[in-house]
JSON list of C-alpha atoms in Angstrom, two decimals:
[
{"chain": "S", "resi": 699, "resn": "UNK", "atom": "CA", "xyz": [0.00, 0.00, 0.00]},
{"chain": "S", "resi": 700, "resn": "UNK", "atom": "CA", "xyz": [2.66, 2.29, 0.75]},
{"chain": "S", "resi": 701, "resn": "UNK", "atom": "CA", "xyz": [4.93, 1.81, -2.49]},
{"chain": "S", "resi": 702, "resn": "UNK", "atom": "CA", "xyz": [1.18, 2.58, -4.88]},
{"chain": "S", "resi": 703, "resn": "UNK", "atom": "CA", "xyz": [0.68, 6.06, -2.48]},
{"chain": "S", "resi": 704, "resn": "UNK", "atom": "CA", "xyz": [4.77, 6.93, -3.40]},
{"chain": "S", "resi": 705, "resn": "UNK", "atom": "CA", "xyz": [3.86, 6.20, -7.07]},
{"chain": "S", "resi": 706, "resn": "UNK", "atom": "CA", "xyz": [0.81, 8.01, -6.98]},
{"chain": "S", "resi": 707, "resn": "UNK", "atom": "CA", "xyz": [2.83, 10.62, -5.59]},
{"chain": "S", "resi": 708, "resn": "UNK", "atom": "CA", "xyz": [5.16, 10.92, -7.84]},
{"chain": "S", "resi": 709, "resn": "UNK", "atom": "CA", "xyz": [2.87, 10.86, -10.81]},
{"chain": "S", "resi": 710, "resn": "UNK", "atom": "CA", "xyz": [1.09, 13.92, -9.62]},
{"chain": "S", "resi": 711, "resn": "UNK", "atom": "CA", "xyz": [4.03, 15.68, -9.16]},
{"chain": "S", "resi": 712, "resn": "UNK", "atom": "CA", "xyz": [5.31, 14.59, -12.64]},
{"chain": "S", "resi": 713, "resn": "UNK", "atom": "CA", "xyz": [2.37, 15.36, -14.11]},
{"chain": "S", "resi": 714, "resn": "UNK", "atom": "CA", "xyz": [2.15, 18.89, -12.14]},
{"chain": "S", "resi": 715, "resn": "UNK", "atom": "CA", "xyz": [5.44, 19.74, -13.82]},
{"chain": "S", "resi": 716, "resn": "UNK", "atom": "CA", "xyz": [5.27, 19.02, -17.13]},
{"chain": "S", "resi": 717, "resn": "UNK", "atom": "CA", "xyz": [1.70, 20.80, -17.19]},
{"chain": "S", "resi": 718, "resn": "UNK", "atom": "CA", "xyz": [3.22, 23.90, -16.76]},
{"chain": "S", "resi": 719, "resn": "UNK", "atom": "CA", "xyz": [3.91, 26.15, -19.84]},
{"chain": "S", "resi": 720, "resn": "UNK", "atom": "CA", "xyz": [3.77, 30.02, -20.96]},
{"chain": "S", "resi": 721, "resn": "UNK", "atom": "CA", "xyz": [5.80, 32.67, -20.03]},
{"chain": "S", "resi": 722, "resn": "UNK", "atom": "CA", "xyz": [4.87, 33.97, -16.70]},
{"chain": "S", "resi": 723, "resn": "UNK", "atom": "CA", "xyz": [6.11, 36.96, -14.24]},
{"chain": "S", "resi": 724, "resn": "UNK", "atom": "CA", "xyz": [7.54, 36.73, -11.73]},
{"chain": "S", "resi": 725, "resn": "UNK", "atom": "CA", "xyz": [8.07, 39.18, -8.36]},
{"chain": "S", "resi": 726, "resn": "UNK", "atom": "CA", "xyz": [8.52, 39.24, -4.68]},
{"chain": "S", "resi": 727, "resn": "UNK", "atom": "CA", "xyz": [6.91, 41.34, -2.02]},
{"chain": "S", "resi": 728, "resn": "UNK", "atom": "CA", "xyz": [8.02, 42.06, 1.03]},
{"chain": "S", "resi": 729, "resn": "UNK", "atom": "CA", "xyz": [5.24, 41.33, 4.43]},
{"chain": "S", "resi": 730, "resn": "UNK", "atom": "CA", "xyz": [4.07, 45.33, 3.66]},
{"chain": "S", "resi": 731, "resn": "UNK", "atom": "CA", "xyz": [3.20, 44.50, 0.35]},
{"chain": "S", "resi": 732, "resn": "UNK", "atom": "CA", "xyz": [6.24, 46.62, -1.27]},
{"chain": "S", "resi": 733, "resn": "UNK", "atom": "CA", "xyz": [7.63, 45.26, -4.55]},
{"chain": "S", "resi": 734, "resn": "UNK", "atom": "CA", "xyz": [11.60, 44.29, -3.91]},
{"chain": "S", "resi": 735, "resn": "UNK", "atom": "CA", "xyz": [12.22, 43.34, -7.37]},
{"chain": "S", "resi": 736, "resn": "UNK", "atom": "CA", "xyz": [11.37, 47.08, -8.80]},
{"chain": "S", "resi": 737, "resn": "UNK", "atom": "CA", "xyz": [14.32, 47.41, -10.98]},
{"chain": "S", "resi": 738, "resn": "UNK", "atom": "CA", "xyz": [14.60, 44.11, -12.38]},
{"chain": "S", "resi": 739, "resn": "UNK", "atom": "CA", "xyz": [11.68, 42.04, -14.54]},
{"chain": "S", "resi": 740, "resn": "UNK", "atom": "CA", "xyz": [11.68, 38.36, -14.16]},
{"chain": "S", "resi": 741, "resn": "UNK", "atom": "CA", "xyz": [10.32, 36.09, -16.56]},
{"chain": "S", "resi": 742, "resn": "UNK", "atom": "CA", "xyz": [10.42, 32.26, -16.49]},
{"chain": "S", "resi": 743, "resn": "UNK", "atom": "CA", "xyz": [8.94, 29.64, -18.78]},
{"chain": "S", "resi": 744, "resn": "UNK", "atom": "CA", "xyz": [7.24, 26.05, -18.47]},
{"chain": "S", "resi": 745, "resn": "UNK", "atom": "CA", "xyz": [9.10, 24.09, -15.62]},
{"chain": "S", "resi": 746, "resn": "UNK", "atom": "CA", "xyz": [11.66, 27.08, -15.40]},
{"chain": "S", "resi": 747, "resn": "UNK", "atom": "CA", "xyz": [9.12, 28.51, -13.07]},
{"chain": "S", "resi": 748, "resn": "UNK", "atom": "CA", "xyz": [9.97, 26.43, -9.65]},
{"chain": "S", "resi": 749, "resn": "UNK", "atom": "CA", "xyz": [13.33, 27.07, -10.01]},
{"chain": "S", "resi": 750, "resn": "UNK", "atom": "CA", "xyz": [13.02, 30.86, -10.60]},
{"chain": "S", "resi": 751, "resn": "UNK", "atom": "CA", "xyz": [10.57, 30.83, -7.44]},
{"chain": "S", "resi": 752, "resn": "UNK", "atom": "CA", "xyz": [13.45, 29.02, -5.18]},
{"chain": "S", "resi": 753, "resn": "UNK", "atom": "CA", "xyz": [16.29, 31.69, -6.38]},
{"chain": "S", "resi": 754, "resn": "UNK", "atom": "CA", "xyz": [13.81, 34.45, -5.62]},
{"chain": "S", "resi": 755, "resn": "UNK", "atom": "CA", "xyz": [13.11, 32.95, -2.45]},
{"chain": "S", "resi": 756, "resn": "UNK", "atom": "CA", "xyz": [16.98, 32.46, -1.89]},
{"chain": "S", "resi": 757, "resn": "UNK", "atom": "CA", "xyz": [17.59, 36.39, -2.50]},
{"chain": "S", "resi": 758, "resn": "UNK", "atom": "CA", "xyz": [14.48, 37.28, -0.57]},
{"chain": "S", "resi": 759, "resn": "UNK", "atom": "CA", "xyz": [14.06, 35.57, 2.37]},
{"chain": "S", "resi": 760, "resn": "UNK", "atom": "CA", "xyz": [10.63, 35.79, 3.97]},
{"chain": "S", "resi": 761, "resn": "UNK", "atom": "CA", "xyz": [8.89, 37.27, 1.39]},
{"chain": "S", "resi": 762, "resn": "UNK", "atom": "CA", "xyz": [5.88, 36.47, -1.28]},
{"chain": "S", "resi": 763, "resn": "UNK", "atom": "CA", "xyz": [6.66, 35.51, -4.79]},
{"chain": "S", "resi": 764, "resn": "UNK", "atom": "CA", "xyz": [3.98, 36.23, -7.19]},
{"chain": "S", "resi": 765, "resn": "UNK", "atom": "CA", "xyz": [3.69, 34.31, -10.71]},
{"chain": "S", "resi": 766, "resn": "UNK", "atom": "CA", "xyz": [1.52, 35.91, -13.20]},
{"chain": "S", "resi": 767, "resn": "UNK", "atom": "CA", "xyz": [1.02, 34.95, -16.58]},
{"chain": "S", "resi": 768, "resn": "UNK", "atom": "CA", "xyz": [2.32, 37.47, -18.99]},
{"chain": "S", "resi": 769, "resn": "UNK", "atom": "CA", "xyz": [-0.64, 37.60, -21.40]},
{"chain": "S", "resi": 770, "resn": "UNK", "atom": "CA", "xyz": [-3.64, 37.51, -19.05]},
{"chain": "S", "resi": 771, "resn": "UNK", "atom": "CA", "xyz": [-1.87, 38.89, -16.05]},
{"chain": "S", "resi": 772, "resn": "UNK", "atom": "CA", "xyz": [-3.65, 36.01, -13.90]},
{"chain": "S", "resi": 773, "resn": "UNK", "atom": "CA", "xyz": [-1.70, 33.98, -11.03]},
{"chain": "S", "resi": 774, "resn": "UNK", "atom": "CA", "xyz": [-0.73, 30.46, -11.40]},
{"chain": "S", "resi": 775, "resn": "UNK", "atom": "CA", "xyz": [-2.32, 28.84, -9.99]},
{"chain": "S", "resi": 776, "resn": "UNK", "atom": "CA", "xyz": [-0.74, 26.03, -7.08]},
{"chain": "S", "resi": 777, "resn": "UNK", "atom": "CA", "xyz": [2.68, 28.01, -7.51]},
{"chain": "S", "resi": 778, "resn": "UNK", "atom": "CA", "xyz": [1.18, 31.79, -6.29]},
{"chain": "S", "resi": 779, "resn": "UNK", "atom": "CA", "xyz": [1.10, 33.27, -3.80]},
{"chain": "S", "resi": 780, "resn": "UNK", "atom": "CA", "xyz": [4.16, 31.05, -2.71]},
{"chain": "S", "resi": 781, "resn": "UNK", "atom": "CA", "xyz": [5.65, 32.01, 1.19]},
{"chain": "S", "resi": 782, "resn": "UNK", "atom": "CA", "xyz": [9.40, 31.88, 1.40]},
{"chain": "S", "resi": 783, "resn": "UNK", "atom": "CA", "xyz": [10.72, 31.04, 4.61]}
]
């Protein structure tokens, strides 16, 4: 029972990943709600988009990233809001 919940698992996550594509936006906030990525413009594609969230998160400790898609300006949804720590 346990190894069909790990390969469940890792189905959904597989499947999570390679759904992803577009070219999306993407910013941090601090807790006040203040952009800290005003002079720069991040923009990551398809999977790209987990590993642009962790570097953000690894400059910005503590703060919100935000993924938007570039065309319809709407989050992504299961990725945004994401809460670094």
């Amino acid at each position: 029972m346990k190894s069909l919940f790990v390969i469940v698992l890792i189905g959904t996550v597989w499947t999570g990943c390679a759904g992803v594509s577009g070219y999306y936006n993407v910013d941090a906030y601090n807790s006040s709600g203040e952009l800290l990525t005003k002079n720069v413009r991040f923009t990551a594609d398809g999977s790209s988009i987990y590993t642009t969230v962790n570097g953000m998160c690894s400059a910005y400790p503590k703060s919100v990233v935000i993924v938007r898609d570039t065309k319809t300006g709407e989050q992504l949804k299961g990725v945004s809001p994401h809460q670094c720590r």
